[in-house]
Amino acid sequence: MSIKSAISLTLIGSVLLMMLLSGIDARGIAIYWGQNGNEGTLAETCATGNYDFVNIAFPPTFGNGQTPMINLAGHCDHYTNGCTGLSSDIKSCQAKGIKVMLSLGGGAGSYDLTSSKDARQVATYLWNNFLGGQSASRPFGDAALDGIDFDIEGGTNQHWGDLARYLSRYSKNGLPASPEAAGSGFIPVSDLTSQVLPAIKVL
């Protein structure tokens, strides 16, 4: 073996050993959940501590006047309200600081946005059924997801920007000044100055 390859192997071995001894920092890692019936529950996925984001995948049918449908590969049956049981799993993940998102689209299905009006209707449906809005037919019960992931692999490339803009209009800007003024999301001044603002400054 040449000296060069021996040095390369030694370097690789040293890096691997340092990673094992120091532990691997999994911050910022996302996973798609819901497309493999053998992958374990959502709560089990979050309990691994490996992920900061879990994208629930997918509603493969929406837009173009279609009744939205979610397909979670046997984890639950959306048509019989069987997915409302995921509410406690979603809340368990969020209690661990994990952001739980809904991933739109995927590689199979029938989804398309035909106009800006269609995008607005889909945004309203997503807000009321998966995010912070109100609906009698919320597929995941009273759990409110943290956001929407776009995994658009089919249809056209039209009106996705419109959908994102309409969804962003539902977001609240600013921070509540007191716990009494906030339904949720109040951040104490000490946490704001010691944790939030320094993190924003880094960005």
JSON list of C-alpha atoms in Angstrom, two decimals:
[
{"chain": "A", "resi": 1, "resn": "MET", "atom": "CA", "xyz": [0.00, 0.00, 0.00]},
{"chain": "A", "resi": 2, "resn": "SER", "atom": "CA", "xyz": [1.33, 3.46, -0.87]},
{"chain": "A", "resi": 3, "resn": "ILE", "atom": "CA", "xyz": [2.11, 6.02, 1.79]},
{"chain": "A", "resi": 4, "resn": "LYS", "atom": "CA", "xyz": [-0.57, 8.32, 0.35]},
{"chain": "A", "resi": 5, "resn": "SER", "atom": "CA", "xyz": [-3.36, 5.75, 0.71]},
{"chain": "A", "resi": 6, "resn": "ALA", "atom": "CA", "xyz": [-2.16, 4.78, 4.20]},
{"chain": "A", "resi": 7, "resn": "ILE", "atom": "CA", "xyz": [-2.33, 8.44, 5.26]},
{"chain": "A", "resi": 8, "resn": "SER", "atom": "CA", "xyz": [-5.82, 8.75, 3.72]},
{"chain": "A", "resi": 9, "resn": "LEU", "atom": "CA", "xyz": [-7.04, 5.66, 5.60]},
{"chain": "A", "resi": 10, "resn": "THR", "atom": "CA", "xyz": [-5.54, 6.96, 8.84]},
{"chain": "A", "resi": 11, "resn": "LEU", "atom": "CA", "xyz": [-7.20, 10.34, 8.34]},
{"chain": "A", "resi": 12, "resn": "ILE", "atom": "CA", "xyz": [-10.59, 8.75, 7.59]},
{"chain": "A", "resi": 13, "resn": "GLY", "atom": "CA", "xyz": [-10.24, 6.48, 10.62]},
{"chain": "A", "resi": 14, "resn": "SER", "atom": "CA", "xyz": [-9.36, 9.44, 12.85]},
{"chain": "A", "resi": 15, "resn": "VAL", "atom": "CA", "xyz": [-12.35, 11.45, 11.65]},
{"chain": "A", "resi": 16, "resn": "LEU", "atom": "CA", "xyz": [-14.70, 8.50, 12.20]},
{"chain": "A", "resi": 17, "resn": "LEU", "atom": "CA", "xyz": [-13.28, 7.90, 15.68]},
{"chain": "A", "resi": 18, "resn": "MET", "atom": "CA", "xyz": [-13.70, 11.59, 16.62]},
{"chain": "A", "resi": 19, "resn": "MET", "atom": "CA", "xyz": [-17.31, 11.48, 15.41]},
{"chain": "A", "resi": 20, "resn": "LEU", "atom": "CA", "xyz": [-18.03, 8.40, 17.48]},
{"chain": "A", "resi": 21, "resn": "LEU", "atom": "CA", "xyz": [-16.38, 9.79, 20.60]},
{"chain": "A", "resi": 22, "resn": "SER", "atom": "CA", "xyz": [-17.94, 13.24, 20.37]},
{"chain": "A", "resi": 23, "resn": "GLY", "atom": "CA", "xyz": [-21.37, 12.12, 19.22]},
{"chain": "A", "resi": 24, "resn": "ILE", "atom": "CA", "xyz": [-23.06, 13.30, 16.09]},
{"chain": "A", "resi": 25, "resn": "ASP", "atom": "CA", "xyz": [-25.07, 16.47, 16.22]},
{"chain": "A", "resi": 26, "resn": "ALA", "atom": "CA", "xyz": [-28.37, 15.80, 14.41]},
{"chain": "A", "resi": 27, "resn": "ARG", "atom": "CA", "xyz": [-29.70, 19.37, 14.54]},
{"chain": "A", "resi": 28, "resn": "GLY", "atom": "CA", "xyz": [-31.48, 20.48, 11.42]},
{"chain": "A", "resi": 29, "resn": "ILE", "atom": "CA", "xyz": [-32.21, 17.00, 10.05]},
{"chain": "A", "resi": 30, "resn": "ALA", "atom": "CA", "xyz": [-35.64, 16.38, 8.55]},
{"chain": "A", "resi": 31, "resn": "ILE", "atom": "CA", "xyz": [-37.42, 13.14, 7.71]},
{"chain": "A", "resi": 32, "resn": "TYR", "atom": "CA", "xyz": [-40.51, 12.27, 5.71]},
{"chain": "A", "resi": 33, "resn": "TRP", "atom": "CA", "xyz": [-42.94, 10.11, 7.67]},
{"chain": "A", "resi": 34, "resn": "GLY", "atom": "CA", "xyz": [-46.12, 8.39, 6.51]},
{"chain": "A", "resi": 35, "resn": "GLN", "atom": "CA", "xyz": [-45.22, 6.50, 3.35]},
{"chain": "A", "resi": 36, "resn": "ASN", "atom": "CA", "xyz": [-44.08, 3.21, 4.84]},
{"chain": "A", "resi": 37, "resn": "GLY", "atom": "CA", "xyz": [-46.45, 1.24, 7.05]},
{"chain": "A", "resi": 38, "resn": "ASN", "atom": "CA", "xyz": [-43.44, -0.46, 8.71]},
{"chain": "A", "resi": 39, "resn": "GLU", "atom": "CA", "xyz": [-41.66, 2.73, 9.76]},
{"chain": "A", "resi": 40, "resn": "GLY", "atom": "CA", "xyz": [-43.13, 2.90, 13.27]},
{"chain": "A", "resi": 41, "resn": "THR", "atom": "CA", "xyz": [-45.43, 5.51, 14.72]},
{"chain": "A", "resi": 42, "resn": "LEU", "atom": "CA", "xyz": [-44.94, 9.24, 14.46]},
{"chain": "A", "resi": 43, "resn": "ALA", "atom": "CA", "xyz": [-44.28, 9.39, 18.23]},
{"chain": "A", "resi": 44, "resn": "GLU", "atom": "CA", "xyz": [-41.61, 6.67, 17.92]},
{"chain": "A", "resi": 45, "resn": "THR", "atom": "CA", "xyz": [-39.95, 8.58, 15.08]},
{"chain": "A", "resi": 46, "resn": "CYS", "atom": "CA", "xyz": [-39.75, 11.73, 17.19]},
{"chain": "A", "resi": 47, "resn": "ALA", "atom": "CA", "xyz": [-38.60, 9.81, 20.28]},
{"chain": "A", "resi": 48, "resn": "THR", "atom": "CA", "xyz": [-35.38, 8.78, 18.50]},
{"chain": "A", "resi": 49, "resn": "GLY", "atom": "CA", "xyz": [-34.06, 12.31, 18.98]},
{"chain": "A", "resi": 50, "resn": "ASN", "atom": "CA", "xyz": [-32.60, 12.20, 15.47]},
{"chain": "A", "resi": 51, "resn": "TYR", "atom": "CA", "xyz": [-34.77, 14.85, 13.83]},
{"chain": "A", "resi": 52, "resn": "ASP", "atom": "CA", "xyz": [-35.68, 18.51, 14.18]},
{"chain": "A", "resi": 53, "resn": "PHE", "atom": "CA", "xyz": [-38.34, 18.35, 11.47]},
{"chain": "A", "resi": 54, "resn": "VAL", "atom": "CA", "xyz": [-40.84, 15.64, 10.57]},
{"chain": "A", "resi": 55, "resn": "ASN", "atom": "CA", "xyz": [-42.71, 16.06, 7.29]},
{"chain": "A", "resi": 56, "resn": "ILE", "atom": "CA", "xyz": [-45.97, 14.09, 7.27]},
{"chain": "A", "resi": 57, "resn": "ALA", "atom": "CA", "xyz": [-46.30, 12.80, 3.71]},
{"chain": "A", "resi": 58, "resn": "PHE", "atom": "CA", "xyz": [-48.52, 13.17, 1.67]},
{"chain": "A", "resi": 59, "resn": "PRO", "atom": "CA", "xyz": [-51.85, 14.58, 0.60]},
{"chain": "A", "resi": 60, "resn": "PRO", "atom": "CA", "xyz": [-51.46, 13.43, -3.02]},
{"chain": "A", "resi": 61, "resn": "THR", "atom": "CA", "xyz": [-54.83, 14.77, -4.21]},
{"chain": "A", "resi": 62, "resn": "PHE", "atom": "CA", "xyz": [-55.79, 18.45, -4.06]},
{"chain": "A", "resi": 63, "resn": "GLY", "atom": "CA", "xyz": [-56.39, 21.47, -6.26]},
{"chain": "A", "resi": 64, "resn": "ASN", "atom": "CA", "xyz": [-58.28, 21.72, -9.56]},
{"chain": "A", "resi": 65, "resn": "GLY", "atom": "CA", "xyz": [-61.60, 21.33, -7.74]},
{"chain": "A", "resi": 66, "resn": "GLN", "atom": "CA", "xyz": [-60.68, 17.92, -6.28]},
{"chain": "A", "resi": 67, "resn": "THR", "atom": "CA", "xyz": [-61.64, 16.89, -2.77]},
{"chain": "A", "resi": 68, "resn": "PRO", "atom": "CA", "xyz": [-58.32, 16.88, -0.86]},
{"chain": "A", "resi": 69, "resn": "MET", "atom": "CA", "xyz": [-57.18, 13.43, 0.27]},
{"chain": "A", "resi": 70, "resn": "ILE", "atom": "CA", "xyz": [-54.34, 12.31, 2.52]},
{"chain": "A", "resi": 71, "resn": "ASN", "atom": "CA", "xyz": [-52.52, 8.98, 2.14]},
{"chain": "A", "resi": 72, "resn": "LEU", "atom": "CA", "xyz": [-50.41, 7.76, 5.04]},
{"chain": "A", "resi": 73, "resn": "ALA", "atom": "CA", "xyz": [-49.64, 4.25, 3.77]},
{"chain": "A", "resi": 74, "resn": "GLY", "atom": "CA", "xyz": [-51.75, 2.31, 6.24]},
{"chain": "A", "resi": 75, "resn": "HIS", "atom": "CA", "xyz": [-50.93, 4.37, 9.35]},
{"chain": "A", "resi": 76, "resn": "CYS", "atom": "CA", "xyz": [-54.54, 5.57, 9.45]},
{"chain": "A", "resi": 77, "resn": "ASP", "atom": "CA", "xyz": [-57.67, 5.86, 7.34]},
{"chain": "A", "resi": 78, "resn": "HIS", "atom": "CA", "xyz": [-58.52, 9.48, 6.58]},
{"chain": "A", "resi": 79, "resn": "TYR", "atom": "CA", "xyz": [-62.01, 8.59, 5.33]},
{"chain": "A", "resi": 80, "resn": "THR", "atom": "CA", "xyz": [-63.14, 7.10, 8.66]},
{"chain": "A", "resi": 81, "resn": "ASN", "atom": "CA", "xyz": [-61.52, 9.87, 10.76]},
{"chain": "A", "resi": 82, "resn": "GLY", "atom": "CA", "xyz": [-58.88, 7.33, 11.76]},
{"chain": "A", "resi": 83, "resn": "CYS", "atom": "CA", "xyz": [-56.08, 9.89, 11.47]},
{"chain": "A", "resi": 84, "resn": "THR", "atom": "CA", "xyz": [-57.41, 11.98, 14.37]},
{"chain": "A", "resi": 85, "resn": "GLY", "atom": "CA", "xyz": [-55.48, 9.57, 16.61]},
{"chain": "A", "resi": 86, "resn": "LEU", "atom": "CA", "xyz": [-52.27, 11.16, 15.31]},
{"chain": "A", "resi": 87, "resn": "SER", "atom": "CA", "xyz": [-53.12, 14.29, 17.29]},
{"chain": "A", "resi": 88, "resn": "SER", "atom": "CA", "xyz": [-51.38, 13.02, 20.44]},
{"chain": "A", "resi": 89, "resn": "ASP", "atom": "CA", "xyz": [-48.32, 11.90, 18.43]},
{"chain": "A", "resi": 90, "resn": "ILE", "atom": "CA", "xyz": [-48.05, 15.33, 16.78]},
{"chain": "A", "resi": 91, "resn": "LYS", "atom": "CA", "xyz": [-48.30, 17.08, 20.15]},
{"chain": "A", "resi": 92, "resn": "SER", "atom": "CA", "xyz": [-45.72, 14.69, 21.62]},
{"chain": "A", "resi": 93, "resn": "CYS", "atom": "CA", "xyz": [-43.28, 15.58, 18.84]},
{"chain": "A", "resi": 94, "resn": "GLN", "atom": "CA", "xyz": [-43.90, 19.30, 19.26]},
{"chain": "A", "resi": 95, "resn": "ALA", "atom": "CA", "xyz": [-43.37, 19.02, 23.03]},
{"chain": "A", "resi": 96, "resn": "LYS", "atom": "CA", "xyz": [-39.87, 17.73, 22.21]},
{"chain": "A", "resi": 97, "resn": "GLY", "atom": "CA", "xyz": [-39.21, 20.85, 20.11]},
{"chain": "A", "resi": 98, "resn": "ILE", "atom": "CA", "xyz": [-39.66, 19.02, 16.80]},
{"chain": "A", "resi": 99, "resn": "LYS", "atom": "CA", "xyz": [-41.44, 20.92, 14.03]},
{"chain": "A", "resi": 100, "resn": "VAL", "atom": "CA", "xyz": [-44.15, 18.78, 12.42]},
{"chain": "A", "resi": 101, "resn": "MET", "atom": "CA", "xyz": [-45.04, 19.83, 8.88]},
{"chain": "A", "resi": 102, "resn": "LEU", "atom": "CA", "xyz": [-47.43, 18.59, 6.22]},
{"chain": "A", "resi": 103, "resn": "SER", "atom": "CA", "xyz": [-45.63, 17.73, 2.99]},
{"chain": "A", "resi": 104, "resn": "LEU", "atom": "CA", "xyz": [-47.72, 18.44, -0.12]},
{"chain": "A", "resi": 105, "resn": "GLY", "atom": "CA", "xyz": [-47.47, 16.42, -3.30]},
{"chain": "A", "resi": 106, "resn": "GLY", "atom": "CA", "xyz": [-45.05, 13.55, -3.61]},
{"chain": "A", "resi": 107, "resn": "GLY", "atom": "CA", "xyz": [-44.22, 11.37, -6.58]},
{"chain": "A", "resi": 108, "resn": "ALA", "atom": "CA", "xyz": [-47.68, 9.90, -7.09]},
{"chain": "A", "resi": 109, "resn": "GLY", "atom": "CA", "xyz": [-51.14, 11.36, -7.05]},
{"chain": "A", "resi": 110, "resn": "SER", "atom": "CA", "xyz": [-53.29, 13.93, -8.73]},
{"chain": "A", "resi": 111, "resn": "TYR", "atom": "CA", "xyz": [-52.49, 17.46, -7.67]},
{"chain": "A", "resi": 112, "resn": "ASP", "atom": "CA", "xyz": [-52.41, 20.67, -9.61]},
{"chain": "A", "resi": 113, "resn": "LEU", "atom": "CA", "xyz": [-53.20, 24.34, -9.11]},
{"chain": "A", "resi": 114, "resn": "THR", "atom": "CA", "xyz": [-55.13, 25.76, -12.04]},
{"chain": "A", "resi": 115, "resn": "SER", "atom": "CA", "xyz": [-55.34, 29.41, -11.00]},
{"chain": "A", "resi": 116, "resn": "SER", "atom": "CA", "xyz": [-54.56, 31.89, -8.27]},
{"chain": "A", "resi": 117, "resn": "LYS", "atom": "CA", "xyz": [-58.13, 31.40, -7.01]},
{"chain": "A", "resi": 118, "resn": "ASP", "atom": "CA", "xyz": [-57.53, 27.63, -6.83]},
{"chain": "A", "resi": 119, "resn": "ALA", "atom": "CA", "xyz": [-54.31, 28.28, -4.85]},
{"chain": "A", "resi": 120, "resn": "ARG", "atom": "CA", "xyz": [-56.26, 30.51, -2.43]},
{"chain": "A", "resi": 121, "resn": "GLN", "atom": "CA", "xyz": [-58.89, 27.80, -1.90]},
{"chain": "A", "resi": 122, "resn": "VAL", "atom": "CA", "xyz": [-56.20, 25.18, -1.21]},
{"chain": "A", "resi": 123, "resn": "ALA", "atom": "CA", "xyz": [-54.46, 27.56, 1.22]},
{"chain": "A", "resi": 124, "resn": "THR", "atom": "CA", "xyz": [-57.73, 28.13, 3.07]},
{"chain": "A", "resi": 125, "resn": "TYR", "atom": "CA", "xyz": [-58.34, 24.37, 3.25]},
{"chain": "A", "resi": 126, "resn": "LEU", "atom": "CA", "xyz": [-54.80, 23.71, 4.55]},
{"chain": "A", "resi": 127, "resn": "TRP", "atom": "CA", "xyz": [-55.07, 26.49, 7.15]},
{"chain": "A", "resi": 128, "resn": "ASN", "atom": "CA", "xyz": [-58.45, 25.35, 8.44]},
{"chain": "A", "resi": 129, "resn": "ASN", "atom": "CA", "xyz": [-57.74, 21.61, 8.40]},
{"chain": "A", "resi": 130, "resn": "PHE", "atom": "CA", "xyz": [-54.04, 21.27, 9.31]},
{"chain": "A", "resi": 131, "resn": "LEU", "atom": "CA", "xyz": [-52.70, 24.56, 10.66]},
{"chain": "A", "resi": 132, "resn": "GLY", "atom": "CA", "xyz": [-54.18, 27.17, 13.02]},
{"chain": "A", "resi": 133, "resn": "GLY", "atom": "CA", "xyz": [-57.67, 27.52, 11.56]},
{"chain": "A", "resi": 134, "resn": "GLN", "atom": "CA", "xyz": [-60.99, 25.95, 12.47]},
{"chain": "A", "resi": 135, "resn": "SER", "atom": "CA", "xyz": [-62.86, 23.14, 10.73]},
{"chain": "A", "resi": 136, "resn": "ALA", "atom": "CA", "xyz": [-65.19, 20.34, 11.79]},
{"chain": "A", "resi": 137, "resn": "SER", "atom": "CA", "xyz": [-63.24, 17.93, 9.60]},
{"chain": "A", "resi": 138, "resn": "ARG", "atom": "CA", "xyz": [-59.64, 18.33, 10.81]},
{"chain": "A", "resi": 139, "resn": "PRO", "atom": "CA", "xyz": [-57.91, 15.07, 9.75]},
{"chain": "A", "resi": 140, "resn": "PHE", "atom": "CA", "xyz": [-55.43, 15.20, 12.67]},
{"chain": "A", "resi": 141, "resn": "GLY", "atom": "CA", "xyz": [-57.95, 16.34, 15.26]},
{"chain": "A", "resi": 142, "resn": "ASP", "atom": "CA", "xyz": [-57.10, 19.41, 17.31]},
{"chain": "A", "resi": 143, "resn": "ALA", "atom": "CA", "xyz": [-53.34, 19.26, 16.64]},
{"chain": "A", "resi": 144, "resn": "ALA", "atom": "CA", "xyz": [-52.05, 22.25, 14.66]},
{"chain": "A", "resi": 145, "resn": "LEU", "atom": "CA", "xyz": [-49.07, 21.49, 12.43]},
{"chain": "A", "resi": 146, "resn": "ASP", "atom": "CA", "xyz": [-46.11, 23.88, 12.31]},
{"chain": "A", "resi": 147, "resn": "GLY", "atom": "CA", "xyz": [-46.12, 24.49, 8.57]},
{"chain": "A", "resi": 148, "resn": "ILE", "atom": "CA", "xyz": [-46.25, 23.20, 5.03]},
{"chain": "A", "resi": 149, "resn": "ASP", "atom": "CA", "xyz": [-43.47, 21.52, 3.02]},
{"chain": "A", "resi": 150, "resn": "PHE", "atom": "CA", "xyz": [-43.70, 21.57, -0.78]},
{"chain": "A", "resi": 151, "resn": "ASP", "atom": "CA", "xyz": [-42.57, 18.30, -2.44]},
{"chain": "A", "resi": 152, "resn": "ILE", "atom": "CA", "xyz": [-44.01, 19.06, -5.86]},
{"chain": "A", "resi": 153, "resn": "GLU", "atom": "CA", "xyz": [-42.96, 16.34, -8.28]},
{"chain": "A", "resi": 154, "resn": "GLY", "atom": "CA", "xyz": [-46.00, 16.34, -10.59]},
{"chain": "A", "resi": 155, "resn": "GLY", "atom": "CA", "xyz": [-48.52, 18.62, -12.23]},
{"chain": "A", "resi": 156, "resn": "THR", "atom": "CA", "xyz": [-47.46, 22.00, -13.55]},
{"chain": "A", "resi": 157, "resn": "ASN", "atom": "CA", "xyz": [-45.14, 24.57, -12.04]},
{"chain": "A", "resi": 158, "resn": "GLN", "atom": "CA", "xyz": [-47.91, 27.18, -12.00]},
{"chain": "A", "resi": 159, "resn": "HIS", "atom": "CA", "xyz": [-49.39, 28.94, -8.96]},
{"chain": "A", "resi": 160, "resn": "TRP", "atom": "CA", "xyz": [-47.23, 27.33, -6.25]},
{"chain": "A", "resi": 161, "resn": "GLY", "atom": "CA", "xyz": [-45.88, 30.78, -5.41]},
{"chain": "A", "resi": 162, "resn": "ASP", "atom": "CA", "xyz": [-49.49, 31.96, -5.08]},
{"chain": "A", "resi": 163, "resn": "LEU", "atom": "CA", "xyz": [-50.18, 29.11, -2.66]},
{"chain": "A", "resi": 164, "resn": "ALA", "atom": "CA", "xyz": [-47.14, 30.04, -0.55]},
{"chain": "A", "resi": 165, "resn": "ARG", "atom": "CA", "xyz": [-48.19, 33.72, -0.49]},
{"chain": "A", "resi": 166, "resn": "TYR", "atom": "CA", "xyz": [-51.76, 32.89, 0.53]},
{"chain": "A", "resi": 167, "resn": "LEU", "atom": "CA", "xyz": [-50.50, 30.60, 3.30]},
{"chain": "A", "resi": 168, "resn": "SER", "atom": "CA", "xyz": [-48.07, 33.26, 4.54]},
{"chain": "A", "resi": 169, "resn": "ARG", "atom": "CA", "xyz": [-50.96, 35.72, 4.97]},
{"chain": "A", "resi": 170, "resn": "TYR", "atom": "CA", "xyz": [-52.25, 33.53, 7.79]},
{"chain": "A", "resi": 171, "resn": "SER", "atom": "CA", "xyz": [-49.00, 33.98, 9.72]},
{"chain": "A", "resi": 172, "resn": "LYS", "atom": "CA", "xyz": [-49.00, 36.49, 12.52]},
{"chain": "A", "resi": 173, "resn": "ASN", "atom": "CA", "xyz": [-46.19, 39.02, 12.55]},
{"chain": "A", "resi": 174, "resn": "GLY", "atom": "CA", "xyz": [-44.54, 40.29, 15.69]},
{"chain": "A", "resi": 175, "resn": "LEU", "atom": "CA", "xyz": [-44.38, 39.07, 19.26]},
{"chain": "A", "resi": 176, "resn": "PRO", "atom": "CA", "xyz": [-47.07, 39.50, 21.91]},
{"chain": "A", "resi": 177, "resn": "ALA", "atom": "CA", "xyz": [-46.11, 42.01, 24.58]},
{"chain": "A", "resi": 178, "resn": "SER", "atom": "CA", "xyz": [-47.64, 40.10, 27.49]},
{"chain": "A", "resi": 179, "resn": "PRO", "atom": "CA", "xyz": [-48.83, 36.58, 28.31]},
{"chain": "A", "resi": 180, "resn": "GLU", "atom": "CA", "xyz": [-52.38, 37.93, 28.57]},
{"chain": "A", "resi": 181, "resn": "ALA", "atom": "CA", "xyz": [-52.25, 39.25, 24.98]},
{"chain": "A", "resi": 182, "resn": "ALA", "atom": "CA", "xyz": [-50.99, 35.98, 23.57]},
{"chain": "A", "resi": 183, "resn": "GLY", "atom": "CA", "xyz": [-53.14, 32.98, 22.84]},
{"chain": "A", "resi": 184, "resn": "SER", "atom": "CA", "xyz": [-49.80, 31.19, 22.54]},
{"chain": "A", "resi": 185, "resn": "GLY", "atom": "CA", "xyz": [-46.28, 32.09, 21.55]},
{"chain": "A", "resi": 186, "resn": "PHE", "atom": "CA", "xyz": [-45.41, 34.53, 24.35]},
{"chain": "A", "resi": 187, "resn": "ILE", "atom": "CA", "xyz": [-41.66, 34.72, 24.88]},
{"chain": "A", "resi": 188, "resn": "PRO", "atom": "CA", "xyz": [-40.37, 36.16, 28.17]},
{"chain": "A", "resi": 189, "resn": "VAL", "atom": "CA", "xyz": [-37.96, 39.11, 27.76]},
{"chain": "A", "resi": 190, "resn": "SER", "atom": "CA", "xyz": [-35.07, 37.14, 29.28]},
{"chain": "A", "resi": 191, "resn": "ASP", "atom": "CA", "xyz": [-35.48, 34.33, 26.72]},
{"chain": "A", "resi": 192, "resn": "LEU", "atom": "CA", "xyz": [-35.94, 36.83, 23.91]},
{"chain": "A", "resi": 193, "resn": "THR", "atom": "CA", "xyz": [-32.71, 38.67, 24.65]},
{"chain": "A", "resi": 194, "resn": "SER", "atom": "CA", "xyz": [-30.60, 35.65, 25.60]},
{"chain": "A", "resi": 195, "resn": "GLN", "atom": "CA", "xyz": [-31.79, 33.06, 23.05]},
{"chain": "A", "resi": 196, "resn": "VAL", "atom": "CA", "xyz": [-34.04, 34.34, 20.25]},
{"chain": "A", "resi": 197, "resn": "LEU", "atom": "CA", "xyz": [-32.30, 37.57, 19.22]},
{"chain": "A", "resi": 198, "resn": "PRO", "atom": "CA", "xyz": [-28.79, 36.05, 19.22]},
{"chain": "A", "resi": 199, "resn": "ALA", "atom": "CA", "xyz": [-30.06, 33.20, 17.02]},
{"chain": "A", "resi": 200, "resn": "ILE", "atom": "CA", "xyz": [-31.61, 35.67, 14.58]},
{"chain": "A", "resi": 201, "resn": "LYS", "atom": "CA", "xyz": [-28.42, 37.76, 14.51]},
{"chain": "A", "resi": 202, "resn": "VAL", "atom": "CA", "xyz": [-26.45, 34.65, 13.41]},
{"chain": "A", "resi": 203, "resn": "LEU", "atom": "CA", "xyz": [-28.77, 34.20, 10.41]}
]
